[in-house]
Amino acid sequence: MERLRPSATALFLMIMFQFYLSIKVGGIGVNYGMLGDNLPPPSQVIALLKSRGVTGVRLFHPNLDALRALQGAGIQVILGTLNQDLQGLASNPSFATNWVQTNVIPFSQTVQFSCISAGNEVIPGELAEYVLPAMVNLKAALRSAGLGQTPVSTSVSTKIIADSFPPSHGKFSPEVSSIMRSITAFLAADGSPLLVNVYPYFAYISNPQQISLSYALFTSPEAVIVDGGLEYDNLFDAITDTVYSALEKAGGETVEIIVSESGWPSAGNGDIATVENAQTYNNNLIAHVSEGCGTPKRPCKRLETYIFAMFNENLKPQGTEQHFGLFFPNMTEVYHVQSN
Ligand SMILES: *[C@@H]1O[C@H](CO)[C@@H](O)[C@H](O)[C@H]1NC(C)=O
């Protein structure tokens, strides 16, 4: 059937189109939070992620059912430790070895771990001092298991930043600067990224007089701030670059950022947390990150980003916290996002 054989040109176009598609969805992940008593089993959740072309997932803590479901799924994984495990991980190398042997090694052939995260948003705080020693012990445990190439980091909120405007002024706050300087040195030496939770929503609601909703939702038609030679038309880039500025001032010029969380709630706060705004934010976020254009300070550098979150979680605090999900627990969409 000679006529059915595609021409070389058609074949080339088909390959390029598939290449384009995979580029387009690459770099977008979703946070799989599990603080709900009505969520579907992990196997169904991972199947849903796969069907939507999602290329990354973040687990806040190990869940063996989820990890089993991720085997061979082609979805890269940020795996966190429980905050309550930080002290043990920090003070006891064999705790870290056990953690890696239980949660990483059994899956290391079939799951791509893009990062292991020692804790979530514990800096500043009473657990902050344990983060770096936990990272060191986790790295050593991975290395002795032959997995030394797996990055180890921690996930921080922008509470660690003082002087967040304009982005070039960003620096670590005095309270955290010593800890963040040490963590930055570890990340730089190890070639590992810093995981940052970037929420234009919270910045906007804390200062709606001075921040426009369009700047927060990626809908501003023009630059809103000019900082040195750099122009910002969206708050997401501005916040991310503020953290880049802080890293640079702490000796972390080479440290990359992964946005471990970003999102917008669809209910729980009047006419700001609406389905329409959440849908606008997340679709624009995906489009922005998928362009692969990075931020003004790191142009042409794909910014790996994880949307918060997969589900509305009914065991989180009342209010907006329960309404960040892209999906209801019954796996129907809260609103549609264009992930593929
Ligand atoms: C799924 O849950 C949402 C929220 O509770 C509800 O509005 C919707 O009707 C449900 N859909 C199905 C198919 O059960």
mmCIF file of C-alpha atoms and ligand atoms in Angstrom:
data_model
loop_
_atom_site.group_PDB
_atom_site.id
_atom_site.type_symbol
_atom_site.label_atom_id
_atom_site.label_comp_id
_atom_site.label_asym_id
_atom_site.label_seq_id
_atom_site.Cartn_x
_atom_site.Cartn_y
_atom_site.Cartn_z
ATOM 1 C CA MET A 1 0.000 0.000 0.000
ATOM 2 C CA GLU A 2 2.500 2.489 -1.243
ATOM 3 C CA ARG A 3 0.097 5.414 -1.124
ATOM 4 C CA LEU A 4 -0.511 5.083 2.578
ATOM 5 C CA ARG A 5 3.110 5.440 3.475
ATOM 6 C CA PRO A 6 3.568 8.940 4.863
ATOM 7 C CA SER A 7 5.993 11.121 2.990
ATOM 8 C CA ALA A 8 9.212 12.130 4.642
ATOM 9 C CA THR A 9 7.861 15.653 5.075
ATOM 10 C CA ALA A 10 4.663 14.456 6.733
ATOM 11 C CA LEU A 11 6.661 12.191 8.995
ATOM 12 C CA PHE A 12 8.949 15.056 9.921
ATOM 13 C CA LEU A 13 5.938 17.279 10.700
ATOM 14 C CA MET A 14 4.346 14.560 12.805
ATOM 15 C CA ILE A 15 7.518 14.126 14.814
ATOM 16 C CA MET A 16 7.899 17.866 15.242
ATOM 17 C CA PHE A 17 4.284 18.132 16.360
ATOM 18 C CA GLN A 18 4.758 15.459 18.993
ATOM 19 C CA PHE A 19 7.952 17.154 20.054
ATOM 20 C CA TYR A 20 6.029 20.401 20.350
ATOM 21 C CA LEU A 21 3.324 18.750 22.444
ATOM 22 C CA SER A 22 5.796 17.208 24.821
ATOM 23 C CA ILE A 23 7.604 20.520 25.140
ATOM 24 C CA LYS A 24 4.326 22.270 25.732
ATOM 25 C CA VAL A 25 3.302 20.208 28.751
ATOM 26 C CA GLY A 26 6.793 19.579 30.056
ATOM 27 C CA GLY A 27 7.667 21.356 33.258
ATOM 28 C CA ILE A 28 4.174 21.437 34.741
ATOM 29 C CA GLY A 29 3.518 19.381 37.795
ATOM 30 C CA VAL A 30 0.813 19.144 40.423
ATOM 31 C CA ASN A 31 0.960 18.934 44.218
ATOM 32 C CA TYR A 32 -0.760 15.790 45.404
ATOM 33 C CA GLY A 33 -1.873 16.759 48.894
ATOM 34 C CA MET A 34 -3.661 14.093 50.883
ATOM 35 C CA LEU A 35 -5.354 16.043 53.703
ATOM 36 C CA GLY A 36 -8.837 14.823 52.867
ATOM 37 C CA ASP A 37 -10.950 11.955 54.199
ATOM 38 C CA ASN A 38 -12.778 11.514 50.907
ATOM 39 C CA LEU A 39 -9.966 11.331 48.347
ATOM 40 C CA PRO A 40 -9.713 8.588 45.722
ATOM 41 C CA PRO A 41 -7.041 5.889 46.011
ATOM 42 C CA PRO A 42 -3.568 6.827 44.732
ATOM 43 C CA SER A 43 -3.774 4.467 41.755
ATOM 44 C CA GLN A 44 -6.781 6.421 40.428
ATOM 45 C CA VAL A 45 -5.128 9.752 41.123
ATOM 46 C CA ILE A 46 -1.944 8.840 39.270
ATOM 47 C CA ALA A 47 -4.012 7.498 36.354
ATOM 48 C CA LEU A 48 -5.843 10.832 36.237
ATOM 49 C CA LEU A 49 -2.559 12.762 36.233
ATOM 50 C CA LYS A 50 -1.281 10.592 33.398
ATOM 51 C CA SER A 51 -4.436 11.052 31.372
ATOM 52 C CA ARG A 52 -4.036 14.811 31.694
ATOM 53 C CA GLY A 53 -0.464 14.805 30.449
ATOM 54 C CA VAL A 54 0.959 16.060 33.730
ATOM 55 C CA THR A 55 4.703 15.486 33.827
ATOM 56 C CA GLY A 56 5.479 15.988 37.497
ATOM 57 C CA VAL A 57 3.962 15.383 40.897
ATOM 58 C CA ARG A 58 4.983 16.470 44.367
ATOM 59 C CA LEU A 59 4.259 14.248 47.334
ATOM 60 C CA PHE A 60 4.518 16.038 50.669
ATOM 61 C CA HIS A 61 5.536 12.818 52.348
ATOM 62 C CA PRO A 62 6.128 9.237 51.264
ATOM 63 C CA ASN A 63 3.042 7.205 50.432
ATOM 64 C CA LEU A 64 3.904 3.722 49.257
ATOM 65 C CA ASP A 65 0.650 3.253 47.318
ATOM 66 C CA ALA A 66 1.279 6.469 45.420
ATOM 67 C CA LEU A 67 4.901 5.539 44.756
ATOM 68 C CA ARG A 68 3.849 2.111 43.496
ATOM 69 C CA ALA A 69 1.313 3.725 41.179
ATOM 70 C CA LEU A 70 4.017 6.064 39.887
ATOM 71 C CA GLN A 71 6.271 3.186 38.825
ATOM 72 C CA GLY A 72 6.774 3.418 35.098
ATOM 73 C CA ALA A 73 4.270 6.282 34.822
ATOM 74 C CA GLY A 74 6.746 8.679 33.227
ATOM 75 C CA ILE A 75 5.937 11.318 35.844
ATOM 76 C CA GLN A 76 8.824 12.850 37.739
ATOM 77 C CA VAL A 77 8.459 13.096 41.488
ATOM 78 C CA ILE A 78 9.451 15.567 44.177
ATOM 79 C CA LEU A 79 9.327 13.513 47.367
ATOM 80 C CA GLY A 80 9.115 15.357 50.670
ATOM 81 C CA THR A 81 9.808 14.245 54.206
ATOM 82 C CA LEU A 82 7.319 14.868 56.987
ATOM 83 C CA ASN A 83 8.263 17.981 58.950
ATOM 84 C CA GLN A 84 8.041 15.918 62.115
ATOM 85 C CA ASP A 85 10.795 13.637 60.758
ATOM 86 C CA LEU A 86 13.293 16.475 60.332
ATOM 87 C CA GLN A 87 14.798 16.234 63.774
ATOM 88 C CA GLY A 88 15.361 12.489 63.443
ATOM 89 C CA LEU A 89 16.768 12.840 59.934
ATOM 90 C CA ALA A 90 19.080 15.601 61.133
ATOM 91 C CA SER A 91 20.420 13.943 64.250
ATOM 92 C CA ASN A 92 20.587 10.316 63.213
ATOM 93 C CA PRO A 93 22.242 9.202 59.948
ATOM 94 C CA SER A 94 20.674 5.758 60.225
ATOM 95 C CA PHE A 95 17.206 7.362 60.314
ATOM 96 C CA ALA A 96 18.070 8.977 56.979
ATOM 97 C CA THR A 97 19.431 5.687 55.644
ATOM 98 C CA ASN A 98 16.220 3.889 56.627
ATOM 99 C CA TRP A 99 14.124 6.639 55.064
ATOM 100 C CA VAL A 100 15.968 6.307 51.757
ATOM 101 C CA GLN A 101 15.896 2.502 51.887
ATOM 102 C CA THR A 102 12.147 2.439 52.507
ATOM 103 C CA ASN A 103 10.940 5.259 50.288
ATOM 104 C CA VAL A 104 13.436 5.741 47.475
ATOM 105 C CA ILE A 105 15.491 2.638 46.744
ATOM 106 C CA PRO A 106 12.565 0.258 46.022
ATOM 107 C CA PHE A 107 11.349 2.708 43.370
ATOM 108 C CA SER A 108 14.604 4.084 42.036
ATOM 109 C CA GLN A 109 14.586 1.922 38.886
ATOM 110 C CA THR A 110 11.080 2.908 37.825
ATOM 111 C CA VAL A 111 10.389 6.363 39.271
ATOM 112 C CA GLN A 112 12.377 9.464 38.399
ATOM 113 C CA PHE A 113 12.910 11.425 41.602
ATOM 114 C CA SER A 114 13.605 14.992 40.537
ATOM 115 C CA CYS A 115 14.250 16.072 44.129
ATOM 116 C CA ILE A 116 14.031 14.946 47.731
ATOM 117 C CA SER A 117 12.725 17.766 49.924
ATOM 118 C CA ALA A 118 13.667 17.940 53.597
ATOM 119 C CA GLY A 119 10.519 19.466 55.041
ATOM 120 C CA ASN A 120 8.069 22.097 53.859
ATOM 121 C CA GLU A 121 7.935 25.737 54.992
ATOM 122 C CA VAL A 122 9.682 25.264 58.328
ATOM 123 C CA ILE A 123 12.024 28.255 57.927
ATOM 124 C CA PRO A 124 11.743 30.405 60.012
ATOM 125 C CA GLY A 125 10.615 28.271 62.934
ATOM 126 C CA GLU A 126 11.739 25.899 65.607
ATOM 127 C CA LEU A 127 12.456 23.118 63.083
ATOM 128 C CA ALA A 128 14.567 25.353 60.846
ATOM 129 C CA GLU A 129 17.861 24.345 62.438
ATOM 130 C CA TYR A 130 17.281 20.693 61.463
ATOM 131 C CA VAL A 131 16.810 21.321 57.741
ATOM 132 C CA LEU A 132 20.439 21.479 56.607
ATOM 133 C CA PRO A 133 21.663 18.539 58.726
ATOM 134 C CA ALA A 134 18.685 16.520 57.440
ATOM 135 C CA MET A 135 19.641 17.426 53.872
ATOM 136 C CA VAL A 136 23.245 16.398 54.523
ATOM 137 C CA ASN A 137 22.219 13.027 55.970
ATOM 138 C CA LEU A 138 19.707 12.346 53.196
ATOM 139 C CA LYS A 139 22.359 13.161 50.582
ATOM 140 C CA ALA A 140 24.859 10.846 52.236
ATOM 141 C CA ALA A 141 22.265 8.053 52.384
ATOM 142 C CA LEU A 142 21.413 8.524 48.705
ATOM 143 C CA ARG A 143 25.077 8.591 47.763
ATOM 144 C CA SER A 144 25.864 5.363 49.551
ATOM 145 C CA ALA A 145 22.912 3.756 47.764
ATOM 146 C CA GLY A 146 24.376 4.821 44.421
ATOM 147 C CA LEU A 147 21.780 7.567 43.991
ATOM 148 C CA GLY A 148 24.045 10.529 44.632
ATOM 149 C CA GLN A 149 22.799 12.310 41.516
ATOM 150 C CA THR A 150 19.353 12.825 43.107
ATOM 151 C CA PRO A 151 19.054 16.461 44.251
ATOM 152 C CA VAL A 152 18.226 17.151 47.883
ATOM 153 C CA SER A 153 16.616 20.429 48.915
ATOM 154 C CA THR A 154 13.943 21.961 51.114
ATOM 155 C CA SER A 155 10.771 23.827 50.268
ATOM 156 C CA VAL A 156 10.514 27.406 51.517
ATOM 157 C CA SER A 157 7.817 30.041 51.622
ATOM 158 C CA THR A 158 8.542 33.648 50.751
ATOM 159 C CA LYS A 159 8.375 34.467 54.477
ATOM 160 C CA ILE A 160 12.156 34.066 54.331
ATOM 161 C CA ILE A 161 12.446 37.228 52.235
ATOM 162 C CA ALA A 162 12.903 40.757 53.532
ATOM 163 C CA ASP A 163 12.581 43.712 51.231
ATOM 164 C CA SER A 164 10.509 42.162 48.489
ATOM 165 C CA PHE A 165 10.151 45.249 46.337
ATOM 166 C CA PRO A 166 11.461 45.747 43.751
ATOM 167 C CA PRO A 167 12.717 42.226 42.928
ATOM 168 C CA SER A 168 16.366 43.273 42.802
ATOM 169 C CA HIS A 169 16.175 44.296 46.472
ATOM 170 C CA GLY A 170 15.230 40.808 47.640
ATOM 171 C CA LYS A 171 17.341 39.372 50.410
ATOM 172 C CA PHE A 172 16.947 36.802 53.132
ATOM 173 C CA SER A 173 15.470 38.266 56.309
ATOM 174 C CA PRO A 174 17.872 38.739 59.237
ATOM 175 C CA GLU A 175 16.045 35.999 61.158
ATOM 176 C CA VAL A 176 16.834 33.327 58.547
ATOM 177 C CA SER A 177 19.917 34.686 56.830
ATOM 178 C CA SER A 178 22.448 32.505 58.616
ATOM 179 C CA ILE A 179 20.479 29.305 57.996
ATOM 180 C CA MET A 180 19.654 30.257 54.419
ATOM 181 C CA ARG A 181 23.265 31.154 53.685
ATOM 182 C CA SER A 182 24.365 27.665 54.815
ATOM 183 C CA ILE A 183 21.593 25.962 52.855
ATOM 184 C CA THR A 184 22.461 28.053 49.793
ATOM 185 C CA ALA A 185 26.107 26.964 50.050
ATOM 186 C CA PHE A 186 25.025 23.307 50.202
ATOM 187 C CA LEU A 187 22.728 23.699 47.176
ATOM 188 C CA ALA A 188 25.392 25.535 45.168
ATOM 189 C CA ALA A 189 28.059 22.929 45.940
ATOM 190 C CA ASP A 190 25.675 20.089 45.163
ATOM 191 C CA GLY A 191 24.107 21.612 42.039
ATOM 192 C CA SER A 192 20.670 21.274 43.642
ATOM 193 C CA PRO A 193 17.716 23.672 43.285
ATOM 194 C CA LEU A 194 15.877 25.598 45.997
ATOM 195 C CA LEU A 195 12.166 24.736 46.148
ATOM 196 C CA VAL A 196 10.056 27.871 46.566
ATOM 197 C CA ASN A 197 6.308 28.233 47.139
ATOM 198 C CA VAL A 198 5.248 31.250 45.077
ATOM 199 C CA TYR A 199 1.795 32.691 45.784
ATOM 200 C CA PRO A 200 0.768 35.921 44.052
ATOM 201 C CA TYR A 201 -2.639 35.310 45.699
ATOM 202 C CA PHE A 202 -1.305 35.885 49.217
ATOM 203 C CA ALA A 203 0.773 38.868 48.112
ATOM 204 C CA TYR A 204 -2.286 40.371 46.464
ATOM 205 C CA ILE A 205 -4.689 39.917 49.398
ATOM 206 C CA SER A 206 -2.152 41.402 51.793
ATOM 207 C CA ASN A 207 -1.851 44.566 49.723
ATOM 208 C CA PRO A 208 -4.750 45.051 47.286
ATOM 209 C CA GLN A 209 -4.340 48.828 47.364
ATOM 210 C CA GLN A 210 -0.964 48.674 45.710
ATOM 211 C CA ILE A 211 -1.152 45.442 43.728
ATOM 212 C CA SER A 212 -3.580 45.159 40.831
ATOM 213 C CA LEU A 213 -5.552 41.980 40.314
ATOM 214 C CA SER A 214 -4.484 41.845 36.668
ATOM 215 C CA TYR A 215 -0.802 41.903 37.700
ATOM 216 C CA ALA A 216 -1.501 38.948 40.016
ATOM 217 C CA LEU A 217 -3.511 37.014 37.396
ATOM 218 C CA PHE A 218 -1.051 37.410 34.477
ATOM 219 C CA THR A 219 -3.584 39.573 32.604
ATOM 220 C CA SER A 220 -1.829 42.909 32.652
ATOM 221 C CA PRO A 221 -1.358 44.098 29.063
ATOM 222 C CA GLU A 222 1.843 45.915 29.884
ATOM 223 C CA ALA A 223 4.780 46.030 32.267
ATOM 224 C CA VAL A 224 3.707 47.046 35.769
ATOM 225 C CA ILE A 225 7.112 47.519 37.287
ATOM 226 C CA VAL A 226 10.474 48.282 35.796
ATOM 227 C CA ASP A 227 13.425 47.278 37.949
ATOM 228 C CA GLY A 228 16.776 48.282 36.567
ATOM 229 C CA GLY A 229 16.555 47.122 32.985
ATOM 230 C CA LEU A 230 13.994 44.418 33.749
ATOM 231 C CA GLU A 231 10.266 44.685 33.102
ATOM 232 C CA TYR A 232 7.616 42.740 34.996
ATOM 233 C CA ASP A 233 4.070 42.266 33.748
ATOM 234 C CA ASN A 234 3.183 39.612 36.326
ATOM 235 C CA LEU A 235 3.640 39.174 40.053
ATOM 236 C CA PHE A 236 4.662 35.512 39.793
ATOM 237 C CA ASP A 237 7.880 36.449 37.976
ATOM 238 C CA ALA A 238 8.493 39.346 40.349
ATOM 239 C CA ILE A 239 8.207 37.141 43.452
ATOM 240 C CA THR A 240 10.395 34.432 41.923
ATOM 241 C CA ASP A 241 13.069 36.956 40.952
ATOM 242 C CA THR A 242 12.997 38.419 44.468
ATOM 243 C CA VAL A 243 14.116 35.005 45.710
ATOM 244 C CA TYR A 244 16.740 34.816 42.938
ATOM 245 C CA SER A 245 18.077 38.160 44.192
ATOM 246 C CA ALA A 246 18.259 36.820 47.745
ATOM 247 C CA LEU A 247 20.084 33.680 46.567
ATOM 248 C CA GLU A 248 22.604 35.789 44.637
ATOM 249 C CA LYS A 249 23.337 37.930 47.689
ATOM 250 C CA ALA A 250 23.894 34.765 49.736
ATOM 251 C CA GLY A 251 26.445 33.333 47.309
ATOM 252 C CA GLY A 252 23.947 31.234 45.356
ATOM 253 C CA GLU A 253 24.346 32.760 41.886
ATOM 254 C CA THR A 254 24.227 29.294 40.345
ATOM 255 C CA VAL A 255 21.322 27.908 42.393
ATOM 256 C CA GLU A 256 18.143 27.361 40.396
ATOM 257 C CA ILE A 257 14.606 27.664 41.686
ATOM 258 C CA ILE A 258 11.884 25.086 41.281
ATOM 259 C CA VAL A 259 8.451 26.508 42.095
ATOM 260 C CA SER A 260 7.178 23.762 44.361
ATOM 261 C CA GLU A 261 3.764 25.383 44.832
ATOM 262 C CA SER A 262 1.671 28.017 43.145
ATOM 263 C CA GLY A 263 -2.079 28.348 42.862
ATOM 264 C CA TRP A 264 -5.216 30.337 43.530
ATOM 265 C CA PRO A 265 -8.238 29.309 45.624
ATOM 266 C CA SER A 266 -11.624 29.003 43.932
ATOM 267 C CA ALA A 267 -13.765 29.792 47.000
ATOM 268 C CA GLY A 268 -13.621 31.060 50.563
ATOM 269 C CA ASN A 269 -12.724 34.713 50.082
ATOM 270 C CA GLY A 270 -15.449 36.802 48.481
ATOM 271 C CA ASP A 271 -14.919 37.939 44.926
ATOM 272 C CA ILE A 272 -11.162 37.308 44.976
ATOM 273 C CA ALA A 273 -11.173 33.546 45.494
ATOM 274 C CA THR A 274 -13.527 32.616 42.669
ATOM 275 C CA VAL A 275 -13.613 29.822 40.131
ATOM 276 C CA GLU A 276 -13.076 32.415 37.425
ATOM 277 C CA ASN A 277 -9.960 33.910 39.028
ATOM 278 C CA ALA A 278 -8.533 30.508 39.939
ATOM 279 C CA GLN A 279 -9.095 29.280 36.393
ATOM 280 C CA THR A 280 -7.538 32.422 34.941
ATOM 281 C CA TYR A 281 -4.538 32.209 37.243
ATOM 282 C CA ASN A 282 -3.752 28.550 36.714
ATOM 283 C CA ASN A 283 -4.289 28.562 32.951
ATOM 284 C CA ASN A 284 -2.101 31.628 32.590
ATOM 285 C CA LEU A 285 0.491 30.125 34.903
ATOM 286 C CA ILE A 286 0.644 26.974 32.780
ATOM 287 C CA ALA A 287 0.865 28.991 29.563
ATOM 288 C CA HIS A 288 3.565 31.224 31.033
ATOM 289 C CA VAL A 289 5.706 28.388 32.331
ATOM 290 C CA SER A 290 5.166 26.281 29.206
ATOM 291 C CA GLU A 291 6.584 29.022 27.017
ATOM 292 C CA GLY A 292 9.874 28.154 28.657
ATOM 293 C CA CYS A 293 10.885 31.806 28.883
ATOM 294 C CA GLY A 294 11.766 31.761 32.566
ATOM 295 C CA THR A 295 11.684 35.016 34.513
ATOM 296 C CA PRO A 296 13.277 38.353 33.593
ATOM 297 C CA LYS A 297 16.308 37.508 35.746
ATOM 298 C CA ARG A 298 16.597 34.001 34.285
ATOM 299 C CA PRO A 299 15.292 34.328 30.729
ATOM 300 C CA CYS A 300 15.363 31.333 28.415
ATOM 301 C CA LYS A 301 15.464 29.070 31.447
ATOM 302 C CA ARG A 302 12.461 26.788 31.907
ATOM 303 C CA LEU A 303 10.991 27.248 35.359
ATOM 304 C CA GLU A 304 9.770 23.892 36.651
ATOM 305 C CA THR A 305 6.480 24.585 38.454
ATOM 306 C CA TYR A 306 4.015 22.548 40.515
ATOM 307 C CA ILE A 307 0.428 23.745 40.815
ATOM 308 C CA PHE A 308 -1.166 23.629 44.237
ATOM 309 C CA ALA A 309 -3.156 21.469 44.310
ATOM 310 C CA MET A 310 -4.690 18.358 42.857
ATOM 311 C CA PHE A 311 -7.761 18.232 45.141
ATOM 312 C CA ASN A 312 -9.876 20.335 47.424
ATOM 313 C CA GLU A 313 -8.825 18.914 50.788
ATOM 314 C CA ASN A 314 -11.482 18.907 53.507
ATOM 315 C CA LEU A 315 -9.125 18.297 56.435
ATOM 316 C CA LYS A 316 -7.230 21.540 55.864
ATOM 317 C CA PRO A 317 -8.206 24.666 57.832
ATOM 318 C CA GLN A 318 -11.600 26.150 56.905
ATOM 319 C CA GLY A 319 -11.736 28.846 54.273
ATOM 320 C CA THR A 320 -9.591 29.256 51.170
ATOM 321 C CA GLU A 321 -7.192 26.534 52.337
ATOM 322 C CA GLN A 322 -9.828 23.940 51.445
ATOM 323 C CA HIS A 323 -10.361 25.319 47.952
ATOM 324 C CA PHE A 324 -7.067 25.265 46.082
ATOM 325 C CA GLY A 325 -7.880 22.071 44.171
ATOM 326 C CA LEU A 326 -8.125 21.601 40.430
ATOM 327 C CA PHE A 327 -10.403 18.627 41.161
ATOM 328 C CA PHE A 328 -13.148 17.730 43.587
ATOM 329 C CA PRO A 329 -12.548 14.513 45.549
ATOM 330 C CA ASN A 330 -14.857 12.705 43.108
ATOM 331 C CA MET A 331 -12.299 13.521 40.391
ATOM 332 C CA THR A 332 -14.496 15.945 38.455
ATOM 333 C CA GLU A 333 -12.887 19.270 37.593
ATOM 334 C CA VAL A 334 -13.512 22.320 39.762
ATOM 335 C CA TYR A 335 -12.692 24.176 36.532
ATOM 336 C CA HIS A 336 -10.861 23.227 33.394
ATOM 337 C CA VAL A 337 -7.167 23.836 32.954
ATOM 338 C CA GLN A 338 -5.436 23.307 29.657
ATOM 339 C CA SER A 339 -2.718 20.882 30.628
ATOM 340 C CA ASN A 340 -2.419 19.196 27.240
HETATM 341 C C1 LIG B 1 -18.510 15.961 42.292
HETATM 342 O O1 LIG B 1 -18.429 16.748 43.455
HETATM 343 C C2 LIG B 1 -18.858 18.094 43.279
HETATM 344 C C3 LIG B 1 -18.598 18.838 44.577
HETATM 345 O O2 LIG B 1 -19.119 18.166 45.667
HETATM 346 C C4 LIG B 1 -20.312 18.116 42.862
HETATM 347 O O3 LIG B 1 -20.742 19.445 42.663
HETATM 348 C C5 LIG B 1 -20.474 17.328 41.579
HETATM 349 O O4 LIG B 1 -21.841 17.260 41.236
HETATM 350 C C6 LIG B 1 -19.914 15.921 41.736
HETATM 351 N N1 LIG B 1 -19.946 15.255 40.446
HETATM 352 C C7 LIG B 1 -20.293 13.996 40.316
HETATM 353 C C8 LIG B 1 -20.273 13.449 38.919
HETATM 354 O O5 LIG B 1 -20.613 13.286 41.245
#
